């Protein structure tokens, strides 16, 4: 059987694409490498910015997305994709780790991006319990509290600006004296009374009890904080498509709102594509747009 569309990734973008594809009466298969996976959203302790569902846990929201897709009769394959081929034929061949494959007329690639980790003690233990990788997602939980932002690039600086309007105190901890991010953003932060730069230092440990209560620097200095934002940027999962489509300098797939890439029939949705905001709401939107574009392409 040749499917109308193969959707790689079962996060919000992939599941949204699957629902829109099924509503358009396309034969669609969602390919996921984790059993009944729902993407990174499952790791969020609480989601407060998805319209109509304030305070829902990320796990529950992901489960609702999946149940919706199942209800619409979406097919799932639990496989890890190792290669995507499109040669002389207009059909794509999606090859799996076990050597099997499926053929599809189009592909929606929704493999996402993963945040760069600090790889320090306490990070994994307190993930979702004070350790966050998304200031826009979780910043509102730290109104009037103290937070640390780790990093010196644009992600860290932009997160610090955002958090400074919410938190009582923001510590920007960076291992170098100079920042890699925009000088204008640094100057903006220097003017904020509740922002403290901790330069030429690294965090060696994140401490806590039930939740985060501080960080310890490599020189032994302890700083009491209620939250830690690891802001080293993200790594787009584009290895499978880097030889097929055009990427930007950061490794994201170049695509506009339709998800259309430089290769006919291959679309992207979610965190893997070039865009300003990477949130669950924009991932869901991307999936809908990509599936709608696929319908037009197949016509």
PDB file of C-alpha atoms in Angstrom:
ATOM      1  CA  UNK A   1       0.000   0.000   0.000  1.00  0.00           C
ATOM      2  CA  UNK A   2       1.190   3.505  -0.824  1.00  0.00           C
ATOM      3  CA  UNK A   3      -0.073   6.056   1.704  1.00  0.00           C
ATOM      4  CA  UNK A   4      -1.078   9.552   0.639  1.00  0.00           C
ATOM      5  CA  UNK A   5       1.060  10.987   3.434  1.00  0.00           C
ATOM      6  CA  UNK A   6       3.630   9.670   5.878  1.00  0.00           C
ATOM      7  CA  UNK A   7       3.927  11.793   9.023  1.00  0.00           C
ATOM      8  CA  UNK A   8       7.205  11.406  10.890  1.00  0.00           C
ATOM      9  CA  UNK A   9       6.795  12.380  14.539  1.00  0.00           C
ATOM     10  CA  UNK A  10       3.853  12.028  16.924  1.00  0.00           C
ATOM     11  CA  UNK A  11       4.085  15.296  18.827  1.00  0.00           C
ATOM     12  CA  UNK A  12       1.464  18.067  18.556  1.00  0.00           C
ATOM     13  CA  UNK A  13       2.547  18.984  15.001  1.00  0.00           C
ATOM     14  CA  UNK A  14       2.416  15.421  13.709  1.00  0.00           C
ATOM     15  CA  UNK A  15      -0.875  14.551  15.399  1.00  0.00           C
ATOM     16  CA  UNK A  16      -2.506  17.774  14.216  1.00  0.00           C
ATOM     17  CA  UNK A  17      -1.351  17.017  10.668  1.00  0.00           C
ATOM     18  CA  UNK A  18      -2.772  13.511  10.948  1.00  0.00           C
ATOM     19  CA  UNK A  19      -6.200  14.769  12.041  1.00  0.00           C
ATOM     20  CA  UNK A  20      -6.360  17.270   9.183  1.00  0.00           C
ATOM     21  CA  UNK A  21      -5.212  14.629   6.700  1.00  0.00           C
ATOM     22  CA  UNK A  22      -7.894  12.169   7.840  1.00  0.00           C
ATOM     23  CA  UNK A  23     -10.578  14.871   7.688  1.00  0.00           C
ATOM     24  CA  UNK A  24      -9.544  15.403   4.068  1.00  0.00           C
ATOM     25  CA  UNK A  25      -9.998  11.661   3.466  1.00  0.00           C
ATOM     26  CA  UNK A  26      -6.299  11.006   2.897  1.00  0.00           C
ATOM     27  CA  UNK A  27      -4.657   7.728   3.843  1.00  0.00           C
ATOM     28  CA  UNK A  28      -2.183   8.796   6.542  1.00  0.00           C
ATOM     29  CA  UNK A  29       0.284   6.990   8.775  1.00  0.00           C
ATOM     30  CA  UNK A  30       2.069   8.490  11.780  1.00  0.00           C
ATOM     31  CA  UNK A  31       5.524   7.034  12.320  1.00  0.00           C
ATOM     32  CA  UNK A  32       6.828   7.286  15.878  1.00  0.00           C
ATOM     33  CA  UNK A  33       9.980   5.911  17.453  1.00  0.00           C
ATOM     34  CA  UNK A  34       8.514   5.772  20.991  1.00  0.00           C
ATOM     35  CA  UNK A  35       5.512   3.657  21.902  1.00  0.00           C
ATOM     36  CA  UNK A  36       2.429   5.887  22.060  1.00  0.00           C
ATOM     37  CA  UNK A  37       4.666   8.939  22.178  1.00  0.00           C
ATOM     38  CA  UNK A  38       3.276  12.478  22.219  1.00  0.00           C
ATOM     39  CA  UNK A  39       6.502  14.474  21.884  1.00  0.00           C
ATOM     40  CA  UNK A  40       8.242  16.836  24.298  1.00  0.00           C
ATOM     41  CA  UNK A  41       4.942  18.215  25.558  1.00  0.00           C
ATOM     42  CA  UNK A  42       4.696  15.151  27.815  1.00  0.00           C
ATOM     43  CA  UNK A  43       7.684  16.445  29.806  1.00  0.00           C
ATOM     44  CA  UNK A  44       5.958  19.708  30.790  1.00  0.00           C
ATOM     45  CA  UNK A  45       4.608  19.596  34.320  1.00  0.00           C
ATOM     46  CA  UNK A  46       1.991  22.219  33.582  1.00  0.00           C
ATOM     47  CA  UNK A  47       0.836  24.008  30.427  1.00  0.00           C
ATOM     48  CA  UNK A  48      -0.731  27.373  31.089  1.00  0.00           C
ATOM     49  CA  UNK A  49      -0.764  28.921  27.632  1.00  0.00           C
ATOM     50  CA  UNK A  50      -2.818  26.536  25.493  1.00  0.00           C
ATOM     51  CA  UNK A  51      -6.148  28.166  24.767  1.00  0.00           C
ATOM     52  CA  UNK A  52      -9.079  26.766  26.711  1.00  0.00           C
ATOM     53  CA  UNK A  53      -7.073  24.350  28.854  1.00  0.00           C
ATOM     54  CA  UNK A  54      -5.243  26.429  31.478  1.00  0.00           C
ATOM     55  CA  UNK A  55      -3.251  24.450  34.017  1.00  0.00           C
ATOM     56  CA  UNK A  56      -3.402  21.117  32.196  1.00  0.00           C
ATOM     57  CA  UNK A  57      -0.334  18.913  32.536  1.00  0.00           C
ATOM     58  CA  UNK A  58       1.764  18.404  29.419  1.00  0.00           C
ATOM     59  CA  UNK A  59       1.279  14.650  29.690  1.00  0.00           C
ATOM     60  CA  UNK A  60      -2.516  14.968  29.797  1.00  0.00           C
ATOM     61  CA  UNK A  61      -2.561  17.445  26.908  1.00  0.00           C
ATOM     62  CA  UNK A  62      -0.436  15.122  24.791  1.00  0.00           C
ATOM     63  CA  UNK A  63      -2.730  12.214  25.627  1.00  0.00           C
ATOM     64  CA  UNK A  64      -5.776  14.227  24.552  1.00  0.00           C
ATOM     65  CA  UNK A  65      -4.082  15.033  21.247  1.00  0.00           C
ATOM     66  CA  UNK A  66      -3.345  11.362  20.670  1.00  0.00           C
ATOM     67  CA  UNK A  67      -6.839  10.196  21.652  1.00  0.00           C
ATOM     68  CA  UNK A  68      -8.282  12.672  19.167  1.00  0.00           C
ATOM     69  CA  UNK A  69      -6.124  11.201  16.387  1.00  0.00           C
ATOM     70  CA  UNK A  70      -7.042   7.632  17.351  1.00  0.00           C
ATOM     71  CA  UNK A  71     -10.730   8.559  17.341  1.00  0.00           C
ATOM     72  CA  UNK A  72     -10.351   9.755  13.758  1.00  0.00           C
ATOM     73  CA  UNK A  73      -8.836   6.433  12.726  1.00  0.00           C
ATOM     74  CA  UNK A  74      -5.241   7.582  12.244  1.00  0.00           C
ATOM     75  CA  UNK A  75      -2.821   4.695  11.645  1.00  0.00           C
ATOM     76  CA  UNK A  76       0.382   4.487  13.720  1.00  0.00           C
ATOM     77  CA  UNK A  77       3.653   2.674  13.101  1.00  0.00           C
ATOM     78  CA  UNK A  78       6.128   2.259  15.958  1.00  0.00           C
ATOM     79  CA  UNK A  79       9.376   2.437  14.017  1.00  0.00           C
ATOM     80  CA  UNK A  80      12.549   4.504  13.951  1.00  0.00           C
ATOM     81  CA  UNK A  81      13.184   6.057  10.550  1.00  0.00           C
ATOM     82  CA  UNK A  82      16.749   5.727   9.274  1.00  0.00           C
ATOM     83  CA  UNK A  83      16.358   7.113   5.746  1.00  0.00           C
ATOM     84  CA  UNK A  84      13.932   8.951   3.476  1.00  0.00           C
ATOM     85  CA  UNK A  85      14.363   8.387  -0.265  1.00  0.00           C
ATOM     86  CA  UNK A  86      12.848  10.046  -3.290  1.00  0.00           C
ATOM     87  CA  UNK A  87      14.602   9.095  -6.487  1.00  0.00           C
ATOM     88  CA  UNK A  88      13.155   9.005 -10.021  1.00  0.00           C
ATOM     89  CA  UNK A  89       9.683   8.136  -8.810  1.00  0.00           C
ATOM     90  CA  UNK A  90       7.319  10.694  -7.321  1.00  0.00           C
ATOM     91  CA  UNK A  91       6.874   8.316  -4.380  1.00  0.00           C
ATOM     92  CA  UNK A  92       8.857   8.553  -1.154  1.00  0.00           C
ATOM     93  CA  UNK A  93      10.331   5.458   0.467  1.00  0.00           C
ATOM     94  CA  UNK A  94      10.622   5.694   4.251  1.00  0.00           C
ATOM     95  CA  UNK A  95      13.090   3.111   5.529  1.00  0.00           C
ATOM     96  CA  UNK A  96      13.112   1.837   9.109  1.00  0.00           C
ATOM     97  CA  UNK A  97      15.785   0.595  11.475  1.00  0.00           C
ATOM     98  CA  UNK A  98      14.686  -3.029  11.074  1.00  0.00           C
ATOM     99  CA  UNK A  99      15.097  -2.844   7.274  1.00  0.00           C
ATOM    100  CA  UNK A 100      11.382  -2.627   6.458  1.00  0.00           C
ATOM    101  CA  UNK A 101       9.867   0.362   4.682  1.00  0.00           C
ATOM    102  CA  UNK A 102       6.683   2.092   3.548  1.00  0.00           C
ATOM    103  CA  UNK A 103       5.909   4.141   0.461  1.00  0.00           C
ATOM    104  CA  UNK A 104       4.106   7.470   0.606  1.00  0.00           C
ATOM    105  CA  UNK A 105       3.104  10.089  -1.964  1.00  0.00           C
ATOM    106  CA  UNK A 106       4.101  12.892   0.419  1.00  0.00           C
ATOM    107  CA  UNK A 107       5.919  13.315   3.731  1.00  0.00           C
ATOM    108  CA  UNK A 108       5.254  15.670   6.630  1.00  0.00           C
ATOM    109  CA  UNK A 109       8.416  15.778   8.726  1.00  0.00           C
ATOM    110  CA  UNK A 110       7.601  16.715  12.327  1.00  0.00           C
ATOM    111  CA  UNK A 111      10.547  15.298  14.274  1.00  0.00           C
ATOM    112  CA  UNK A 112      10.975  18.469  16.350  1.00  0.00           C
ATOM    113  CA  UNK A 113      13.987  19.889  18.132  1.00  0.00           C
ATOM    114  CA  UNK A 114      15.545  19.018  21.461  1.00  0.00           C
ATOM    115  CA  UNK A 115      16.834  21.571  23.970  1.00  0.00           C
ATOM    116  CA  UNK A 116      20.565  21.577  24.617  1.00  0.00           C
ATOM    117  CA  UNK A 117      21.166  20.271  28.112  1.00  0.00           C
ATOM    118  CA  UNK A 118      23.547  21.628  30.716  1.00  0.00           C
ATOM    119  CA  UNK A 119      24.481  18.045  31.710  1.00  0.00           C
ATOM    120  CA  UNK A 120      25.007  18.866  35.378  1.00  0.00           C
ATOM    121  CA  UNK A 121      23.836  17.136  38.572  1.00  0.00           C
ATOM    122  CA  UNK A 122      20.256  17.992  39.478  1.00  0.00           C
ATOM    123  CA  UNK A 123      19.216  18.988  35.969  1.00  0.00           C
ATOM    124  CA  UNK A 124      17.380  15.806  35.086  1.00  0.00           C
ATOM    125  CA  UNK A 125      16.139  15.243  38.630  1.00  0.00           C
ATOM    126  CA  UNK A 126      14.424  18.648  38.784  1.00  0.00           C
ATOM    127  CA  UNK A 127      13.278  18.881  35.173  1.00  0.00           C
ATOM    128  CA  UNK A 128       9.693  20.104  35.402  1.00  0.00           C
ATOM    129  CA  UNK A 129      10.251  20.828  39.103  1.00  0.00           C
ATOM    130  CA  UNK A 130      12.076  24.105  38.711  1.00  0.00           C
ATOM    131  CA  UNK A 131      14.312  23.320  35.747  1.00  0.00           C
ATOM    132  CA  UNK A 132      12.873  24.594  32.460  1.00  0.00           C
ATOM    133  CA  UNK A 133      14.039  24.988  28.869  1.00  0.00           C
ATOM    134  CA  UNK A 134      11.341  27.464  27.816  1.00  0.00           C
ATOM    135  CA  UNK A 135      10.899  30.874  29.456  1.00  0.00           C
ATOM    136  CA  UNK A 136       7.784  31.734  27.453  1.00  0.00           C
ATOM    137  CA  UNK A 137       6.191  28.411  28.445  1.00  0.00           C
ATOM    138  CA  UNK A 138       7.009  28.487  32.156  1.00  0.00           C
ATOM    139  CA  UNK A 139       7.960  32.060  33.057  1.00  0.00           C
ATOM    140  CA  UNK A 140       4.556  32.929  34.508  1.00  0.00           C
ATOM    141  CA  UNK A 141       5.072  30.336  37.263  1.00  0.00           C
ATOM    142  CA  UNK A 142       7.916  32.463  38.649  1.00  0.00           C
ATOM    143  CA  UNK A 143       6.180  35.779  39.193  1.00  0.00           C
ATOM    144  CA  UNK A 144       7.813  37.475  42.160  1.00  0.00           C
ATOM    145  CA  UNK A 145      10.392  34.696  42.530  1.00  0.00           C
ATOM    146  CA  UNK A 146      14.119  34.331  41.899  1.00  0.00           C
ATOM    147  CA  UNK A 147      15.426  32.565  38.809  1.00  0.00           C
ATOM    148  CA  UNK A 148      18.718  31.779  37.104  1.00  0.00           C
ATOM    149  CA  UNK A 149      19.225  31.816  33.340  1.00  0.00           C
ATOM    150  CA  UNK A 150      22.138  29.736  32.052  1.00  0.00           C
ATOM    151  CA  UNK A 151      23.779  30.773  28.792  1.00  0.00           C
ATOM    152  CA  UNK A 152      25.237  33.671  26.870  1.00  0.00           C
ATOM    153  CA  UNK A 153      23.599  33.532  23.455  1.00  0.00           C
ATOM    154  CA  UNK A 154      20.472  35.175  22.107  1.00  0.00           C
ATOM    155  CA  UNK A 155      18.230  32.489  23.622  1.00  0.00           C
ATOM    156  CA  UNK A 156      19.538  33.207  27.136  1.00  0.00           C
ATOM    157  CA  UNK A 157      19.451  36.981  26.731  1.00  0.00           C
ATOM    158  CA  UNK A 158      15.933  37.016  25.305  1.00  0.00           C
ATOM    159  CA  UNK A 159      14.759  34.680  28.076  1.00  0.00           C
ATOM    160  CA  UNK A 160      16.308  36.966  30.690  1.00  0.00           C
ATOM    161  CA  UNK A 161      14.514  40.018  29.255  1.00  0.00           C
ATOM    162  CA  UNK A 162      11.216  38.153  29.313  1.00  0.00           C
ATOM    163  CA  UNK A 163      11.735  36.833  32.848  1.00  0.00           C
ATOM    164  CA  UNK A 164      12.885  40.212  34.215  1.00  0.00           C
ATOM    165  CA  UNK A 165       9.334  41.507  33.763  1.00  0.00           C
ATOM    166  CA  UNK A 166       7.962  38.649  35.850  1.00  0.00           C
ATOM    167  CA  UNK A 167      10.517  37.572  38.440  1.00  0.00           C
ATOM    168  CA  UNK A 168      11.762  39.391  41.520  1.00  0.00           C
ATOM    169  CA  UNK A 169      15.386  38.635  40.608  1.00  0.00           C
ATOM    170  CA  UNK A 170      17.088  37.210  37.512  1.00  0.00           C
ATOM    171  CA  UNK A 171      20.663  35.892  37.598  1.00  0.00           C
ATOM    172  CA  UNK A 172      22.255  35.524  34.160  1.00  0.00           C
ATOM    173  CA  UNK A 173      25.064  32.989  34.575  1.00  0.00           C
ATOM    174  CA  UNK A 174      27.556  32.740  31.729  1.00  0.00           C
ATOM    175  CA  UNK A 175      30.957  31.067  31.584  1.00  0.00           C
ATOM    176  CA  UNK A 176      32.580  33.876  29.592  1.00  0.00           C
ATOM    177  CA  UNK A 177      33.076  37.608  30.126  1.00  0.00           C
ATOM    178  CA  UNK A 178      31.554  38.482  26.765  1.00  0.00           C
ATOM    179  CA  UNK A 179      28.189  37.426  25.367  1.00  0.00           C
ATOM    180  CA  UNK A 180      27.569  35.765  22.021  1.00  0.00           C
ATOM    181  CA  UNK A 181      24.091  37.295  21.847  1.00  0.00           C
ATOM    182  CA  UNK A 182      23.047  40.755  20.648  1.00  0.00           C
ATOM    183  CA  UNK A 183      24.815  43.671  22.330  1.00  0.00           C
ATOM    184  CA  UNK A 184      21.564  45.666  22.303  1.00  0.00           C
ATOM    185  CA  UNK A 185      19.861  42.998  24.418  1.00  0.00           C
ATOM    186  CA  UNK A 186      22.784  43.003  26.864  1.00  0.00           C
ATOM    187  CA  UNK A 187      22.437  46.778  27.282  1.00  0.00           C
ATOM    188  CA  UNK A 188      18.709  46.414  27.843  1.00  0.00           C
ATOM    189  CA  UNK A 189      19.401  43.895  30.615  1.00  0.00           C
ATOM    190  CA  UNK A 190      22.045  46.079  32.239  1.00  0.00           C
ATOM    191  CA  UNK A 191      19.415  48.774  32.737  1.00  0.00           C
ATOM    192  CA  UNK A 192      17.105  46.445  34.648  1.00  0.00           C
ATOM    193  CA  UNK A 193      17.562  46.675  38.418  1.00  0.00           C
ATOM    194  CA  UNK A 194      16.469  43.103  39.047  1.00  0.00           C
ATOM    195  CA  UNK A 195      19.011  41.518  36.680  1.00  0.00           C
ATOM    196  CA  UNK A 196      22.411  40.398  37.989  1.00  0.00           C
ATOM    197  CA  UNK A 197      25.166  39.159  35.682  1.00  0.00           C
ATOM    198  CA  UNK A 198      27.290  36.315  37.034  1.00  0.00           C
ATOM    199  CA  UNK A 199      30.048  36.149  34.448  1.00  0.00           C
ATOM    200  CA  UNK A 200      33.059  33.877  34.017  1.00  0.00           C
ATOM    201  CA  UNK A 201      31.341  31.232  36.111  1.00  0.00           C
ATOM    202  CA  UNK A 202      29.576  27.959  35.461  1.00  0.00           C
ATOM    203  CA  UNK A 203      26.889  26.161  37.417  1.00  0.00           C
ATOM    204  CA  UNK A 204      28.205  22.823  38.618  1.00  0.00           C
ATOM    205  CA  UNK A 205      25.015  21.659  40.366  1.00  0.00           C
ATOM    206  CA  UNK A 206      21.314  22.424  40.663  1.00  0.00           C
ATOM    207  CA  UNK A 207      20.081  21.820  44.198  1.00  0.00           C
ATOM    208  CA  UNK A 208      16.656  21.278  45.705  1.00  0.00           C
ATOM    209  CA  UNK A 209      14.355  19.255  47.896  1.00  0.00           C
ATOM    210  CA  UNK A 210      11.006  18.563  46.247  1.00  0.00           C
ATOM    211  CA  UNK A 211      11.701  21.472  43.896  1.00  0.00           C
ATOM    212  CA  UNK A 212      14.703  23.580  42.900  1.00  0.00           C
ATOM    213  CA  UNK A 213      16.033  25.828  45.659  1.00  0.00           C
ATOM    214  CA  UNK A 214      19.380  26.951  44.275  1.00  0.00           C
ATOM    215  CA  UNK A 215      22.458  26.550  42.115  1.00  0.00           C
ATOM    216  CA  UNK A 216      26.084  26.019  43.076  1.00  0.00           C
ATOM    217  CA  UNK A 217      28.891  27.553  41.012  1.00  0.00           C
ATOM    218  CA  UNK A 218      32.186  25.845  40.270  1.00  0.00           C
ATOM    219  CA  UNK A 219      33.904  28.001  42.923  1.00  0.00           C
ATOM    220  CA  UNK A 220      31.482  26.762  45.589  1.00  0.00           C
ATOM    221  CA  UNK A 221      29.283  29.861  45.703  1.00  0.00           C
ATOM    222  CA  UNK A 222      25.608  29.029  46.277  1.00  0.00           C
ATOM    223  CA  UNK A 223      22.817  31.182  44.853  1.00  0.00           C
ATOM    224  CA  UNK A 224      19.265  30.694  46.110  1.00  0.00           C
ATOM    225  CA  UNK A 225      16.738  30.526  43.261  1.00  0.00           C
ATOM    226  CA  UNK A 226      13.295  29.038  42.715  1.00  0.00           C
ATOM    227  CA  UNK A 227      13.844  28.169  39.073  1.00  0.00           C
ATOM    228  CA  UNK A 228      16.616  27.494  36.567  1.00  0.00           C
ATOM    229  CA  UNK A 229      16.191  28.187  32.860  1.00  0.00           C
ATOM    230  CA  UNK A 230      18.701  26.273  30.761  1.00  0.00           C
ATOM    231  CA  UNK A 231      18.948  28.526  27.708  1.00  0.00           C
ATOM    232  CA  UNK A 232      21.577  27.022  25.435  1.00  0.00           C
ATOM    233  CA  UNK A 233      19.224  26.849  22.460  1.00  0.00           C
ATOM    234  CA  UNK A 234      17.816  23.820  20.666  1.00  0.00           C
ATOM    235  CA  UNK A 235      19.102  21.141  18.324  1.00  0.00           C
ATOM    236  CA  UNK A 236      16.753  20.561  15.360  1.00  0.00           C
ATOM    237  CA  UNK A 237      16.314  16.905  14.492  1.00  0.00           C
ATOM    238  CA  UNK A 238      17.114  17.333  10.812  1.00  0.00           C
ATOM    239  CA  UNK A 239      19.715  14.632  10.121  1.00  0.00           C
ATOM    240  CA  UNK A 240      17.219  12.602   8.094  1.00  0.00           C
ATOM    241  CA  UNK A 241      16.402  15.472   5.731  1.00  0.00           C
ATOM    242  CA  UNK A 242      19.601  17.526   5.595  1.00  0.00           C
ATOM    243  CA  UNK A 243      20.555  16.030   2.207  1.00  0.00           C
ATOM    244  CA  UNK A 244      17.043  16.494   0.800  1.00  0.00           C
ATOM    245  CA  UNK A 245      16.050  20.071   1.681  1.00  0.00           C
ATOM    246  CA  UNK A 246      17.584  23.479   2.363  1.00  0.00           C
ATOM    247  CA  UNK A 247      18.464  24.237   5.988  1.00  0.00           C
ATOM    248  CA  UNK A 248      19.245  27.566   7.599  1.00  0.00           C
ATOM    249  CA  UNK A 249      22.514  28.329   9.386  1.00  0.00           C
ATOM    250  CA  UNK A 250      21.187  26.871  12.658  1.00  0.00           C
ATOM    251  CA  UNK A 251      20.113  23.618  11.019  1.00  0.00           C
ATOM    252  CA  UNK A 252      16.348  24.234  10.831  1.00  0.00           C
ATOM    253  CA  UNK A 253      14.452  23.403   7.642  1.00  0.00           C
ATOM    254  CA  UNK A 254      13.680  26.488   5.587  1.00  0.00           C
ATOM    255  CA  UNK A 255       9.904  26.590   5.197  1.00  0.00           C
ATOM    256  CA  UNK A 256       7.134  29.145   5.447  1.00  0.00           C
ATOM    257  CA  UNK A 257       3.697  28.718   7.013  1.00  0.00           C
ATOM    258  CA  UNK A 258       2.595  26.043   4.527  1.00  0.00           C
ATOM    259  CA  UNK A 259       5.518  23.841   5.562  1.00  0.00           C
ATOM    260  CA  UNK A 260       6.571  23.520   1.918  1.00  0.00           C
ATOM    261  CA  UNK A 261      10.278  22.755   1.543  1.00  0.00           C
ATOM    262  CA  UNK A 262      12.676  22.892  -1.382  1.00  0.00           C
ATOM    263  CA  UNK A 263      11.780  19.268  -2.250  1.00  0.00           C
ATOM    264  CA  UNK A 264       8.373  18.772  -3.865  1.00  0.00           C
ATOM    265  CA  UNK A 265       6.095  16.647  -1.706  1.00  0.00           C
ATOM    266  CA  UNK A 266       8.124  17.017   1.502  1.00  0.00           C
ATOM    267  CA  UNK A 267       6.666  19.310   4.150  1.00  0.00           C
ATOM    268  CA  UNK A 268       7.785  20.209   7.672  1.00  0.00           C
ATOM    269  CA  UNK A 269       5.799  21.130  10.747  1.00  0.00           C
ATOM    270  CA  UNK A 270       6.589  22.096  14.327  1.00  0.00           C
ATOM    271  CA  UNK A 271       9.878  22.977  15.976  1.00  0.00           C
ATOM    272  CA  UNK A 272      11.973  21.613  13.116  1.00  0.00           C
ATOM    273  CA  UNK A 273      11.127  24.478  10.741  1.00  0.00           C
ATOM    274  CA  UNK A 274      12.331  28.074  10.575  1.00  0.00           C
ATOM    275  CA  UNK A 275      10.080  30.329  12.663  1.00  0.00           C
ATOM    276  CA  UNK A 276      10.178  32.785  15.532  1.00  0.00           C
ATOM    277  CA  UNK A 277       8.021  31.021  18.138  1.00  0.00           C
ATOM    278  CA  UNK A 278       8.289  27.335  18.996  1.00  0.00           C
ATOM    279  CA  UNK A 279       5.326  26.470  21.211  1.00  0.00           C
ATOM    280  CA  UNK A 280       2.675  23.767  21.316  1.00  0.00           C
ATOM    281  CA  UNK A 281       0.119  26.167  19.815  1.00  0.00           C
ATOM    282  CA  UNK A 282       2.356  26.953  16.822  1.00  0.00           C
ATOM    283  CA  UNK A 283       3.177  23.261  16.361  1.00  0.00           C
ATOM    284  CA  UNK A 284      -0.529  22.409  16.144  1.00  0.00           C
ATOM    285  CA  UNK A 285      -0.980  25.246  13.642  1.00  0.00           C
ATOM    286  CA  UNK A 286       1.971  24.019  11.577  1.00  0.00           C
ATOM    287  CA  UNK A 287       0.495  20.526  11.383  1.00  0.00           C
ATOM    288  CA  UNK A 288      -2.816  21.872  10.123  1.00  0.00           C
ATOM    289  CA  UNK A 289      -1.119  24.061   7.517  1.00  0.00           C
ATOM    290  CA  UNK A 290       1.173  21.295   6.276  1.00  0.00           C
ATOM    291  CA  UNK A 291      -1.663  18.790   5.897  1.00  0.00           C
ATOM    292  CA  UNK A 292      -3.759  21.368   4.045  1.00  0.00           C
ATOM    293  CA  UNK A 293      -0.811  22.033   1.732  1.00  0.00           C
ATOM    294  CA  UNK A 294      -0.471  18.280   1.132  1.00  0.00           C
ATOM    295  CA  UNK A 295      -4.134  18.095   0.080  1.00  0.00           C
ATOM    296  CA  UNK A 296      -3.549  20.867  -2.478  1.00  0.00           C
ATOM    297  CA  UNK A 297      -0.358  19.198  -3.714  1.00  0.00           C
ATOM    298  CA  UNK A 298      -2.055  15.841  -4.264  1.00  0.00           C
ATOM    299  CA  UNK A 299      -4.852  17.499  -6.223  1.00  0.00           C
TER     300      UNK A 299
END
